[in-house]
PDB file of C-alpha atoms in Angstrom:
ATOM      1  CA  GLN A  13     -96.268  14.382  37.454  1.00 94.00           C
ATOM      2  CA  VAL A  14     -92.679  14.291  36.174  1.00 97.00           C
ATOM      3  CA  GLN A  15     -92.027  13.366  32.676  1.00 98.00           C
ATOM      4  CA  LEU A  16     -88.842  13.176  30.589  1.00 98.00           C
ATOM      5  CA  VAL A  17     -89.547  12.449  26.983  1.00 98.00           C
ATOM      6  CA  GLU A  18     -86.611  11.596  24.680  1.00 97.00           C
ATOM      7  CA  SER A  19     -86.753  12.120  20.892  1.00 97.00           C
ATOM      8  CA  GLY A  20     -84.364  12.108  17.999  1.00 97.00           C
ATOM      9  CA  GLY A  21     -83.246   8.552  17.896  1.00 97.00           C
ATOM     10  CA  GLY A  22     -83.312   6.414  14.799  1.00 97.00           C
ATOM     11  CA  LEU A  23     -81.042   4.795  12.312  1.00 97.00           C
ATOM     12  CA  ALA A  24     -77.764   6.383  11.204  1.00 98.00           C
ATOM     13  CA  GLN A  25     -74.891   5.284   9.233  1.00 97.00           C
ATOM     14  CA  ALA A  26     -71.418   4.895  10.586  1.00 98.00           C
ATOM     15  CA  GLY A  27     -69.778   8.383  10.563  1.00 98.00           C
ATOM     16  CA  GLY A  28     -73.135  10.088  10.712  1.00 98.00           C
ATOM     17  CA  SER A  29     -74.886  12.249  13.279  1.00 98.00           C
ATOM     18  CA  LEU A  30     -77.945  12.321  15.273  1.00 98.00           C
ATOM     19  CA  ARG A  31     -79.253  14.862  17.777  1.00 98.00           C
ATOM     20  CA  LEU A  32     -81.261  13.586  20.722  1.00 98.00           C
ATOM     21  CA  SER A  33     -83.538  15.870  22.786  1.00 98.00           C
ATOM     22  CA  CYS A  34     -85.138  15.291  26.223  1.00 98.00           C
ATOM     23  CA  ALA A  35     -88.043  17.577  27.234  1.00 98.00           C
ATOM     24  CA  ALA A  36     -88.787  17.675  30.870  1.00 98.00           C
ATOM     25  CA  SER A  37     -91.950  18.574  32.663  1.00 98.00           C
ATOM     26  CA  GLY A  38     -93.244  18.524  36.325  1.00 97.00           C
ATOM     27  CA  ILE A  39     -89.885  19.620  37.690  1.00 96.00           C
ATOM     28  CA  THR A  40     -88.136  22.879  38.253  1.00 96.00           C
ATOM     29  CA  PHE A  41     -85.751  22.130  35.464  1.00 96.00           C
ATOM     30  CA  GLY A  42     -82.990  24.597  36.524  1.00 95.00           C
ATOM     31  CA  TYR A  43     -82.555  22.722  39.921  1.00 96.00           C
ATOM     32  CA  TYR A  44     -81.591  19.524  38.156  1.00 97.00           C
ATOM     33  CA  ALA A  45     -78.352  18.193  36.628  1.00 98.00           C
ATOM     34  CA  MET A  46     -79.206  16.280  33.470  1.00 98.00           C
ATOM     35  CA  GLY A  47     -77.522  13.264  32.098  1.00 98.00           C
ATOM     36  CA  TRP A  48     -77.651  10.763  29.270  1.00 98.00           C
ATOM     37  CA  PHE A  49     -77.101   7.033  29.720  1.00 98.00           C
ATOM     38  CA  ARG A  50     -77.255   4.141  27.287  1.00 98.00           C
ATOM     39  CA  GLN A  51     -77.761   0.595  27.292  1.00 98.00           C
ATOM     40  CA  GLY A  52     -76.522  -1.594  24.333  1.00 95.00           C
ATOM     41  CA  PRO A  53     -77.567  -5.066  23.478  1.00 90.00           C
ATOM     42  CA  GLY A  54     -76.439  -7.434  26.226  1.00 93.00           C
ATOM     43  CA  LYS A  55     -74.728  -4.671  28.108  1.00 95.00           C
ATOM     44  CA  GLU A  56     -75.309  -2.854  31.412  1.00 96.00           C
ATOM     45  CA  ARG A  57     -76.579   0.792  31.340  1.00 96.00           C
ATOM     46  CA  GLU A  58     -73.594   3.092  31.232  1.00 97.00           C
ATOM     47  CA  PHE A  59     -73.013   6.790  31.716  1.00 98.00           C
ATOM     48  CA  VAL A  60     -72.624   8.845  28.526  1.00 98.00           C
ATOM     49  CA  ALA A  61     -72.716  12.506  29.423  1.00 98.00           C
ATOM     50  CA  ALA A  62     -74.015  15.009  31.935  1.00 98.00           C
ATOM     51  CA  VAL A  63     -74.408  18.760  32.409  1.00 98.00           C
ATOM     52  CA  SER A  64     -74.735  20.740  35.610  1.00 97.00           C
ATOM     53  CA  ARG A  65     -77.741  22.733  36.569  1.00 95.00           C
ATOM     54  CA  GLY A  66     -76.649  25.903  35.044  1.00 90.00           C
ATOM     55  CA  GLY A  67     -74.937  24.257  32.067  1.00 91.00           C
ATOM     56  CA  GLY A  68     -71.498  25.535  32.928  1.00 94.00           C
ATOM     57  CA  ASN A  69     -69.950  22.064  33.577  1.00 97.00           C
ATOM     58  CA  THR A  70     -70.088  18.910  31.578  1.00 98.00           C
ATOM     59  CA  ASP A  71     -68.484  15.443  31.619  1.00 98.00           C
ATOM     60  CA  TYR A  72     -68.381  12.567  29.249  1.00 98.00           C
ATOM     61  CA  VAL A  73     -67.445   8.918  29.126  1.00 98.00           C
ATOM     62  CA  ASP A  74     -64.110   8.510  27.483  1.00 98.00           C
ATOM     63  CA  SER A  75     -65.531   6.639  24.500  1.00 98.00           C
ATOM     64  CA  VAL A  76     -67.654   9.664  23.335  1.00 98.00           C
ATOM     65  CA  LYS A  77     -65.270  12.550  24.168  1.00 98.00           C
ATOM     66  CA  GLY A  78     -64.736  14.712  21.100  1.00 98.00           C
ATOM     67  CA  ARG A  79     -67.772  13.162  19.298  1.00 98.00           C
ATOM     68  CA  PHE A  80     -70.744  13.943  21.584  1.00 98.00           C
ATOM     69  CA  THR A  81     -71.831  17.232  22.995  1.00 98.00           C
ATOM     70  CA  ILE A  82     -74.367  17.670  25.758  1.00 98.00           C
ATOM     71  CA  SER A  83     -76.121  21.030  26.187  1.00 98.00           C
ATOM     72  CA  ARG A  84     -79.352  22.340  27.818  1.00 98.00           C
ATOM     73  CA  ASP A  85     -81.773  25.117  27.373  1.00 97.00           C
ATOM     74  CA  ASN A  86     -83.244  25.935  30.722  1.00 96.00           C
ATOM     75  CA  ASP A  87     -85.802  28.264  29.023  1.00 97.00           C
ATOM     76  CA  LYS A  88     -87.186  25.262  27.100  1.00 98.00           C
ATOM     77  CA  ASN A  89     -86.626  22.682  29.893  1.00 98.00           C
ATOM     78  CA  THR A  90     -84.756  20.580  27.351  1.00 98.00           C
ATOM     79  CA  VAL A  91     -81.428  18.849  27.292  1.00 98.00           C
ATOM     80  CA  TYR A  92     -79.708  17.783  24.064  1.00 98.00           C
ATOM     81  CA  LEU A  93     -77.107  15.238  23.129  1.00 98.00           C
ATOM     82  CA  GLN A  94     -75.455  15.932  19.666  1.00 98.00           C
ATOM     83  CA  MET A  95     -73.828  12.816  18.456  1.00 98.00           C
ATOM     84  CA  ASN A  96     -71.246  12.948  15.640  1.00 98.00           C
ATOM     85  CA  SER A  97     -68.980  10.441  14.005  1.00 98.00           C
ATOM     86  CA  LEU A  98     -71.303   7.628  15.169  1.00 98.00           C
ATOM     87  CA  ASN A  99     -70.045   4.129  15.109  1.00 97.00           C
ATOM     88  CA  ALA A 100     -71.576   0.643  15.694  1.00 96.00           C
ATOM     89  CA  ASP A 101     -70.681   0.735  19.386  1.00 96.00           C
ATOM     90  CA  ASP A 102     -72.887   3.693  19.814  1.00 97.00           C
ATOM     91  CA  THR A 103     -75.938   1.376  19.172  1.00 97.00           C
ATOM     92  CA  ALA A 104     -78.099   1.427  22.294  1.00 98.00           C
ATOM     93  CA  VAL A 105     -81.290   2.675  23.960  1.00 98.00           C
ATOM     94  CA  TYR A 106     -80.457   6.157  25.182  1.00 98.00           C
ATOM     95  CA  TYR A 107     -82.046   7.482  28.434  1.00 98.00           C
ATOM     96  CA  CYS A 108     -82.023  10.929  29.733  1.00 98.00           C
ATOM     97  CA  ALA A 109     -82.213  11.471  33.551  1.00 98.00           C
ATOM     98  CA  ALA A 110     -82.741  14.285  35.977  1.00 98.00           C
ATOM     99  CA  GLY A 111     -80.951  14.569  39.361  1.00 97.00           C
ATOM    100  CA  SER A 112     -81.204  17.261  42.014  1.00 91.00           C
ATOM    101  CA  SER A 113     -77.655  18.495  42.743  1.00 87.00           C
ATOM    102  CA  SER A 114     -75.559  21.488  43.684  1.00 88.00           C
ATOM    103  CA  ARG A 115     -75.131  24.016  40.978  1.00 87.00           C
ATOM    104  CA  ASN A 116     -71.787  23.012  39.498  1.00 92.00           C
ATOM    105  CA  TYR A 117     -71.918  19.300  40.198  1.00 94.00           C
ATOM    106  CA  VAL A 118     -71.980  16.866  37.385  1.00 96.00           C
ATOM    107  CA  PRO A 119     -73.268  13.490  38.548  1.00 96.00           C
ATOM    108  CA  LYS A 120     -72.126  10.326  36.698  1.00 96.00           C
ATOM    109  CA  ARG A 121     -73.683   7.467  38.661  1.00 96.00           C
ATOM    110  CA  PRO A 122     -77.213   6.235  37.948  1.00 96.00           C
ATOM    111  CA  PHE A 123     -78.184   6.495  41.658  1.00 96.00           C
ATOM    112  CA  ASP A 124     -77.494  10.210  41.410  1.00 96.00           C
ATOM    113  CA  TYR A 125     -80.574  10.556  39.260  1.00 98.00           C
ATOM    114  CA  THR A 126     -84.214  10.512  40.380  1.00 97.00           C
ATOM    115  CA  TYR A 127     -86.140  10.666  37.236  1.00 98.00           C
ATOM    116  CA  TRP A 128     -85.683   8.837  33.982  1.00 98.00           C
ATOM    117  CA  GLY A 129     -87.188   8.865  30.552  1.00 98.00           C
ATOM    118  CA  GLN A 130     -88.418   5.844  28.653  1.00 97.00           C
ATOM    119  CA  GLY A 131     -85.496   5.859  26.230  1.00 97.00           C
ATOM    120  CA  THR A 132     -84.982   6.245  22.490  1.00 98.00           C
ATOM    121  CA  GLN A 133     -83.301   3.730  20.294  1.00 98.00           C
ATOM    122  CA  VAL A 134     -80.134   4.659  18.347  1.00 98.00           C
ATOM    123  CA  THR A 135     -78.949   2.213  15.753  1.00 98.00           C
ATOM    124  CA  VAL A 136     -75.750   2.810  13.803  1.00 98.00           C
ATOM    125  CA  SER A 137     -75.202   0.665  10.757  1.00 96.00           C
ATOM    126  CA  SER A 138     -71.640   0.030   9.559  1.00 86.00           C
TER     127      SER A 138
END
């Protein structure tokens, strides 16, 4: 049974930081690219960041570049999203996802991902 369990969400003030974690089980973690998506109130789910299987390649949506950092620890089967300089537009439910891919590929489309977590709420107060 595959499980992706996000944690680390919560309430932050504008300009503050949060670190999301996503622990995976039931998959061979190193075979999967990992991504973070988010869905804000009244908005569609959007790509936030992704990291390739080995961790060597990453990609971000323009709105978070320079503020968010995705990383992974293949020994711990965990992917992280460090979020700095948060603003109200970052308020959303954040989902992690796992997608089987070639080693260096960084998928950005939802249908590239097979497994999804339940999401964790991030609320930024201004």
